[in-house]
């Protein structure tokens, strides 16, 4: 029922475009907002695009918010595109189903025991027979102004051990489980409603395009120019300043007195940030984007005076957030 309410095949207005190894999907005008787990029409648009070629990730953008479908999520979408392309000649109805409901198409194909079953196996779609959309198509998310993306849900089977709020407005939850504990961060800007997130994006565009000036005062001026009187201006200013003049999500980590270090290893867009929390190394739910890692490295390189290159691939620096 929820899927039917969110969008139908006729009203999806997502606009996909390939950018290197990524499929970027602009979903501002789409009722489904590019939510691929919930909106079958948006899935259809994405899978149809992926019949052309494979990618490493799919990113949808709507109202100043980005959803990055990576790892297993990208694997399902890519497999669906391969499968739809492979079986269209044999069974166009099944190919069409694979575009909007690849998991259903996988079950049908594997039950046939013929060329369609082989296609499901060869394209990788059969590997998702036991999957569901809510779990598999779970994106890493973040406002478009941020150069980081977070996993919003805790690890499967994790137990909440601690919860507290930082001075930045971010909420920290520590989860225990098998192996390494998780430092789960929810920055303040991730708790904004859709309208306020769109305002943050509009303020960032004003700033990026030179529509406002004023050095350190520019973020506040950009927000005041974009915000409505009933919106949380101070929260928006803090978020915009953090992601344009500051250290981004790293500022939240260093606002926590229990955190002494934050570090990430290459490839930065695949590995989560880790922190030293009360003397223990914890994984987090945050990944930097490639641009975010480059920006931090550039800032740390300037402040430390140390080189950072293939010849010297490790950079340690102290940041005053």
Tab-separated table of C-alpha atoms in Angstrom:
chain	number	residue	atom	x	y	z
A	1	UNK	CA	0.000	0.000	0.000
A	2	UNK	CA	2.792	2.454	0.932
A	3	UNK	CA	4.543	1.815	-2.381
A	4	UNK	CA	1.374	2.570	-4.347
A	5	UNK	CA	0.833	5.795	-2.426
A	6	UNK	CA	4.368	7.061	-2.953
A	7	UNK	CA	4.477	6.792	-6.728
A	8	UNK	CA	3.330	4.913	-9.781
A	9	UNK	CA	5.089	4.162	-13.043
A	10	UNK	CA	3.223	7.030	-14.683
A	11	UNK	CA	4.226	9.754	-12.225
A	12	UNK	CA	7.949	9.108	-11.682
A	13	UNK	CA	9.865	12.156	-12.830
A	14	UNK	CA	13.368	11.178	-11.736
A	15	UNK	CA	16.121	12.279	-14.126
A	16	UNK	CA	19.093	9.859	-14.205
A	17	UNK	CA	22.515	10.678	-15.626
A	18	UNK	CA	25.826	8.834	-15.510
A	19	UNK	CA	28.769	10.537	-13.799
A	20	UNK	CA	31.784	8.269	-14.103
A	21	UNK	CA	31.054	5.142	-12.069
A	22	UNK	CA	27.988	6.682	-10.441
A	23	UNK	CA	24.396	7.070	-11.561
A	24	UNK	CA	23.140	10.444	-10.349
A	25	UNK	CA	19.358	10.778	-10.135
A	26	UNK	CA	17.723	14.175	-9.693
A	27	UNK	CA	14.403	13.570	-7.952
A	28	UNK	CA	13.223	17.034	-6.902
A	29	UNK	CA	10.163	16.863	-9.154
A	30	UNK	CA	9.325	13.224	-8.462
A	31	UNK	CA	6.592	12.257	-5.961
A	32	UNK	CA	8.678	9.237	-4.920
A	33	UNK	CA	11.674	11.489	-4.111
A	34	UNK	CA	14.090	8.800	-5.300
A	35	UNK	CA	13.380	6.554	-2.312
A	36	UNK	CA	14.237	3.307	-4.024
A	37	UNK	CA	13.155	0.997	-1.208
A	38	UNK	CA	9.633	2.419	-1.101
A	39	UNK	CA	8.921	3.738	-4.611
A	40	UNK	CA	8.742	1.089	-7.373
A	41	UNK	CA	8.401	3.769	-10.051
A	42	UNK	CA	11.731	5.265	-9.021
A	43	UNK	CA	13.275	1.786	-9.004
A	44	UNK	CA	12.000	1.302	-12.537
A	45	UNK	CA	13.654	4.509	-13.729
A	46	UNK	CA	16.971	3.565	-12.135
A	47	UNK	CA	17.019	-0.060	-13.294
A	48	UNK	CA	16.060	0.968	-16.830
A	49	UNK	CA	19.047	3.329	-16.868
A	50	UNK	CA	21.298	0.539	-15.593
A	51	UNK	CA	20.384	-1.652	-18.549
A	52	UNK	CA	22.892	0.532	-20.376
A	53	UNK	CA	25.891	-0.160	-18.108
A	54	UNK	CA	27.092	-0.998	-14.600
A	55	UNK	CA	27.992	1.542	-11.918
A	56	UNK	CA	29.503	1.407	-8.447
A	57	UNK	CA	26.814	3.511	-6.782
A	58	UNK	CA	23.464	5.185	-7.339
A	59	UNK	CA	22.750	8.556	-5.724
A	60	UNK	CA	19.330	10.171	-5.679
A	61	UNK	CA	18.822	13.820	-4.740
A	62	UNK	CA	15.628	15.557	-3.673
A	63	UNK	CA	14.907	18.714	-1.677
A	64	UNK	CA	18.510	19.207	-0.607
A	65	UNK	CA	18.975	15.619	0.566
A	66	UNK	CA	21.059	12.841	-0.992
A	67	UNK	CA	20.596	9.087	-0.695
A	68	UNK	CA	23.619	7.030	-1.713
A	69	UNK	CA	22.930	3.408	-2.640
A	70	UNK	CA	26.225	1.563	-2.423
A	71	UNK	CA	27.608	-1.917	-1.755
A	72	UNK	CA	24.752	-4.454	-1.697
A	73	UNK	CA	22.146	-1.854	-2.638
A	74	UNK	CA	24.047	-0.943	-5.786
A	75	UNK	CA	24.636	-4.647	-6.405
A	76	UNK	CA	20.903	-5.368	-6.507
A	77	UNK	CA	20.145	-2.450	-8.828
A	78	UNK	CA	22.993	-3.303	-11.197
A	79	UNK	CA	22.000	-6.983	-11.261
A	80	UNK	CA	18.419	-5.980	-12.049
A	81	UNK	CA	19.613	-3.844	-14.958
A	82	UNK	CA	21.714	-6.688	-16.329
A	83	UNK	CA	18.838	-9.133	-15.948
A	84	UNK	CA	16.256	-6.882	-17.615
A	85	UNK	CA	18.608	-6.330	-20.536
A	86	UNK	CA	19.380	-10.048	-20.850
A	87	UNK	CA	15.813	-11.386	-20.739
A	88	UNK	CA	13.942	-8.712	-22.698
A	89	UNK	CA	14.341	-10.749	-25.894
A	90	UNK	CA	12.894	-13.893	-24.257
A	91	UNK	CA	10.218	-12.404	-21.989
A	92	UNK	CA	9.520	-8.671	-22.119
A	93	UNK	CA	6.899	-8.933	-19.366
A	94	UNK	CA	9.463	-10.391	-16.967
A	95	UNK	CA	12.018	-7.775	-18.015
A	96	UNK	CA	9.473	-5.070	-17.250
A	97	UNK	CA	8.785	-6.576	-13.848
A	98	UNK	CA	12.518	-6.694	-13.136
A	99	UNK	CA	12.705	-2.933	-13.612
A	100	UNK	CA	10.216	-2.102	-10.860
A	101	UNK	CA	10.223	-5.319	-8.801
A	102	UNK	CA	13.563	-7.088	-9.317
A	103	UNK	CA	13.131	-9.320	-6.265
A	104	UNK	CA	9.795	-10.589	-7.551
A	105	UNK	CA	11.296	-11.120	-10.996
A	106	UNK	CA	14.172	-13.091	-9.459
A	107	UNK	CA	11.749	-15.460	-7.740
A	108	UNK	CA	9.769	-15.977	-10.938
A	109	UNK	CA	12.890	-16.575	-13.034
A	110	UNK	CA	14.511	-19.073	-10.673
A	111	UNK	CA	11.282	-21.030	-10.501
A	112	UNK	CA	11.240	-21.485	-14.260
A	113	UNK	CA	14.340	-23.668	-14.533
A	114	UNK	CA	15.152	-22.533	-18.083
A	115	UNK	CA	17.117	-19.769	-19.805
A	116	UNK	CA	15.517	-17.227	-17.481
A	117	UNK	CA	16.830	-19.038	-14.401
A	118	UNK	CA	20.298	-19.102	-15.950
A	119	UNK	CA	20.043	-15.389	-16.668
A	120	UNK	CA	19.137	-14.688	-13.043
A	121	UNK	CA	22.202	-16.627	-11.900
A	122	UNK	CA	24.594	-15.179	-14.473
A	123	UNK	CA	23.557	-11.560	-13.884
A	124	UNK	CA	23.769	-11.903	-10.100
A	125	UNK	CA	20.075	-11.289	-9.476
A	126	UNK	CA	19.556	-14.773	-8.038
A	127	UNK	CA	21.889	-13.854	-5.169
A	128	UNK	CA	19.125	-11.616	-3.793
A	129	UNK	CA	16.375	-14.251	-3.582
A	130	UNK	CA	16.139	-13.979	0.206
A	131	UNK	CA	16.445	-10.182	0.264
A	132	UNK	CA	13.838	-7.513	0.923
A	133	UNK	CA	13.798	-3.933	-0.280
A	134	UNK	CA	13.758	-2.276	3.133
A	135	UNK	CA	16.971	-3.987	4.219
A	136	UNK	CA	18.859	-4.230	0.928
A	137	UNK	CA	18.035	-0.800	-0.497
A	138	UNK	CA	19.114	1.020	2.645
A	139	UNK	CA	21.027	4.151	1.617
A	140	UNK	CA	23.681	6.220	3.313
A	141	UNK	CA	22.164	9.674	3.578
A	142	UNK	CA	22.997	13.307	4.147
A	143	UNK	CA	22.138	16.880	3.196
A	144	UNK	CA	23.695	17.832	-0.129
A	145	UNK	CA	25.685	20.552	1.646
A	146	UNK	CA	27.515	17.892	3.694
A	147	UNK	CA	30.554	16.027	2.401
A	148	UNK	CA	29.719	12.926	4.371
A	149	UNK	CA	26.975	10.316	4.412
A	150	UNK	CA	25.597	8.385	7.366
A	151	UNK	CA	23.871	5.067	7.889
A	152	UNK	CA	20.737	5.966	9.811
A	153	UNK	CA	20.038	2.555	11.332
A	154	UNK	CA	22.134	0.706	13.907
A	155	UNK	CA	23.948	-2.509	12.982
A	156	UNK	CA	21.690	-5.594	12.921
A	157	UNK	CA	21.391	-7.187	16.331
A	158	UNK	CA	23.170	-4.319	18.089
A	159	UNK	CA	22.291	-3.323	21.646
A	160	UNK	CA	22.063	0.309	22.719
A	161	UNK	CA	24.592	0.903	25.493
A	162	UNK	CA	24.613	4.692	25.785
A	163	UNK	CA	22.903	7.806	24.402
A	164	UNK	CA	23.734	11.490	24.852
A	165	UNK	CA	23.597	14.817	23.043
A	166	UNK	CA	26.541	17.045	22.141
A	167	UNK	CA	26.772	20.829	22.290
A	168	UNK	CA	26.544	20.859	18.479
A	169	UNK	CA	23.050	19.357	18.680
A	170	UNK	CA	24.264	15.996	17.388
A	171	UNK	CA	23.034	12.837	19.104
A	172	UNK	CA	25.465	10.027	19.923
A	173	UNK	CA	24.402	6.436	20.459
A	174	UNK	CA	26.886	3.743	21.332
A	175	UNK	CA	25.873	0.259	20.274
A	176	UNK	CA	27.429	-2.968	21.464
A	177	UNK	CA	27.456	-6.256	19.627
A	178	UNK	CA	29.769	-8.874	18.236
A	179	UNK	CA	33.239	-7.477	17.634
A	180	UNK	CA	33.791	-3.723	17.417
A	181	UNK	CA	31.254	-1.401	19.064
A	182	UNK	CA	29.611	1.331	16.976
A	183	UNK	CA	29.679	5.072	17.651
A	184	UNK	CA	26.439	6.085	15.938
A	185	UNK	CA	26.236	9.804	15.196
A	186	UNK	CA	23.158	11.764	14.119
A	187	UNK	CA	24.214	15.355	13.315
A	188	UNK	CA	21.703	18.121	13.999
A	189	UNK	CA	21.203	18.817	10.289
A	190	UNK	CA	20.100	15.216	9.740
A	191	UNK	CA	17.108	15.810	11.994
A	192	UNK	CA	15.713	18.727	9.992
A	193	UNK	CA	12.407	18.288	8.201
A	194	UNK	CA	12.274	18.230	4.399
A	195	UNK	CA	11.339	21.900	4.031
A	196	UNK	CA	14.131	23.079	6.317
A	197	UNK	CA	16.663	20.811	4.589
A	198	UNK	CA	15.651	22.386	1.282
A	199	UNK	CA	16.249	25.821	2.832
A	200	UNK	CA	19.745	24.735	3.899
A	201	UNK	CA	20.454	23.657	0.319
A	202	UNK	CA	19.143	26.970	-1.023
A	203	UNK	CA	21.374	28.919	1.367
A	204	UNK	CA	24.372	26.857	0.281
A	205	UNK	CA	23.632	27.572	-3.380
A	206	UNK	CA	23.535	31.305	-2.650
A	207	UNK	CA	26.885	31.037	-0.927
A	208	UNK	CA	28.492	28.855	-3.597
A	209	UNK	CA	27.367	31.118	-6.418
A	210	UNK	CA	28.690	34.259	-4.760
A	211	UNK	CA	25.236	35.630	-4.045
A	212	UNK	CA	26.344	36.725	-0.580
A	213	UNK	CA	29.655	37.984	0.772
A	214	UNK	CA	31.079	38.757	4.169
A	215	UNK	CA	33.717	36.141	4.986
A	216	UNK	CA	32.798	34.374	8.214
A	217	UNK	CA	29.473	36.205	8.278
A	218	UNK	CA	28.492	34.959	4.831
A	219	UNK	CA	26.806	31.701	6.000
A	220	UNK	CA	24.501	33.630	8.336
A	221	UNK	CA	23.629	36.094	5.581
A	222	UNK	CA	22.914	33.273	3.136
A	223	UNK	CA	20.592	31.554	5.609
A	224	UNK	CA	18.707	34.747	6.449
A	225	UNK	CA	18.195	35.371	2.737
A	226	UNK	CA	16.738	31.890	2.191
A	227	UNK	CA	14.899	31.047	5.424
A	228	UNK	CA	11.315	31.680	6.438
A	229	UNK	CA	10.669	33.482	9.716
A	230	UNK	CA	9.459	30.308	11.453
A	231	UNK	CA	12.490	28.183	10.548
A	232	UNK	CA	15.390	27.381	12.958
A	233	UNK	CA	17.813	29.998	11.654
A	234	UNK	CA	20.500	29.386	14.281
A	235	UNK	CA	20.566	25.659	13.530
A	236	UNK	CA	20.780	26.347	9.805
A	237	UNK	CA	23.590	28.875	10.244
A	238	UNK	CA	25.574	26.452	12.406
A	239	UNK	CA	25.133	23.662	9.848
A	240	UNK	CA	26.102	25.827	6.888
A	241	UNK	CA	29.129	27.243	8.691
A	242	UNK	CA	30.225	23.756	9.754
A	243	UNK	CA	30.133	22.408	6.215
A	244	UNK	CA	31.604	25.426	4.419
A	245	UNK	CA	34.056	27.090	6.803
A	246	UNK	CA	34.581	24.266	9.281
A	247	UNK	CA	35.531	20.610	9.388
A	248	UNK	CA	32.132	19.188	8.548
A	249	UNK	CA	31.083	16.106	10.474
A	250	UNK	CA	34.503	15.949	12.163
A	251	UNK	CA	33.436	18.936	14.274
A	252	UNK	CA	30.755	16.779	15.879
A	253	UNK	CA	33.320	14.158	16.826
A	254	UNK	CA	35.632	16.688	18.419
A	255	UNK	CA	32.737	18.275	20.296
A	256	UNK	CA	32.547	15.015	22.245
A	257	UNK	CA	34.918	15.137	25.254
A	258	UNK	CA	35.148	11.337	25.150
A	259	UNK	CA	36.600	11.349	21.602
A	260	UNK	CA	40.338	11.938	21.262
A	261	UNK	CA	40.982	10.847	17.667
A	262	UNK	CA	39.134	10.352	14.404
A	263	UNK	CA	40.711	8.554	11.466
A	264	UNK	CA	39.870	6.995	8.122
A	265	UNK	CA	41.762	4.787	5.701
A	266	UNK	CA	41.606	4.570	1.922
A	267	UNK	CA	39.430	4.165	0.001
A	268	UNK	CA	37.733	6.867	2.033
A	269	UNK	CA	34.379	6.656	0.273
A	270	UNK	CA	34.116	2.969	1.182
A	271	UNK	CA	35.535	2.861	4.718
A	272	UNK	CA	33.781	4.348	7.703
A	273	UNK	CA	35.419	6.867	9.971
A	274	UNK	CA	36.700	5.354	13.217
A	275	UNK	CA	37.131	7.146	16.519
A	276	UNK	CA	38.933	6.696	19.816
A	277	UNK	CA	36.182	6.933	22.413
A	278	UNK	CA	37.076	6.606	26.091
A	279	UNK	CA	40.297	4.919	25.017
A	280	UNK	CA	38.611	2.367	22.736
A	281	UNK	CA	38.599	2.262	18.946
A	282	UNK	CA	35.038	2.257	17.625
A	283	UNK	CA	33.648	2.151	14.126
A	284	UNK	CA	31.132	4.838	13.231
A	285	UNK	CA	28.156	5.066	10.903
A	286	UNK	CA	29.776	7.850	8.836
A	287	UNK	CA	31.609	7.805	5.525
A	288	UNK	CA	33.279	10.779	3.926
A	289	UNK	CA	32.635	11.461	0.281
A	290	UNK	CA	35.703	11.689	-1.941
A	291	UNK	CA	35.284	15.476	-2.059
A	292	UNK	CA	34.948	15.569	1.714
A	293	UNK	CA	38.168	13.638	2.241
A	294	UNK	CA	40.001	15.855	-0.252
A	295	UNK	CA	38.796	19.003	1.506
A	296	UNK	CA	39.867	17.740	4.927
A	297	UNK	CA	43.243	16.579	3.625
A	298	UNK	CA	43.821	19.972	2.023
A	299	UNK	CA	42.973	21.791	5.227
A	300	UNK	CA	45.120	19.526	7.392
A	301	UNK	CA	47.981	19.763	4.914
A	302	UNK	CA	47.903	23.552	5.119
A	303	UNK	CA	47.705	23.588	8.910
A	304	UNK	CA	50.389	20.942	9.471
A	305	UNK	CA	52.764	21.906	6.668
A	306	UNK	CA	53.182	18.217	5.827
A	307	UNK	CA	52.984	16.610	2.421
A	308	UNK	CA	50.203	14.205	1.513
A	309	UNK	CA	50.656	12.162	-1.659
A	310	UNK	CA	51.155	8.645	-2.994
A	311	UNK	CA	54.749	8.839	-1.786
A	312	UNK	CA	53.595	9.942	1.682
A	313	UNK	CA	50.077	8.488	2.007
A	314	UNK	CA	49.562	9.066	5.739
A	315	UNK	CA	48.679	12.445	7.199
A	316	UNK	CA	48.278	13.076	10.921
A	317	UNK	CA	47.177	16.497	12.098
A	318	UNK	CA	45.591	18.179	15.079
A	319	UNK	CA	42.431	20.151	14.415
A	320	UNK	CA	40.925	22.854	16.579
A	321	UNK	CA	37.244	22.452	15.815
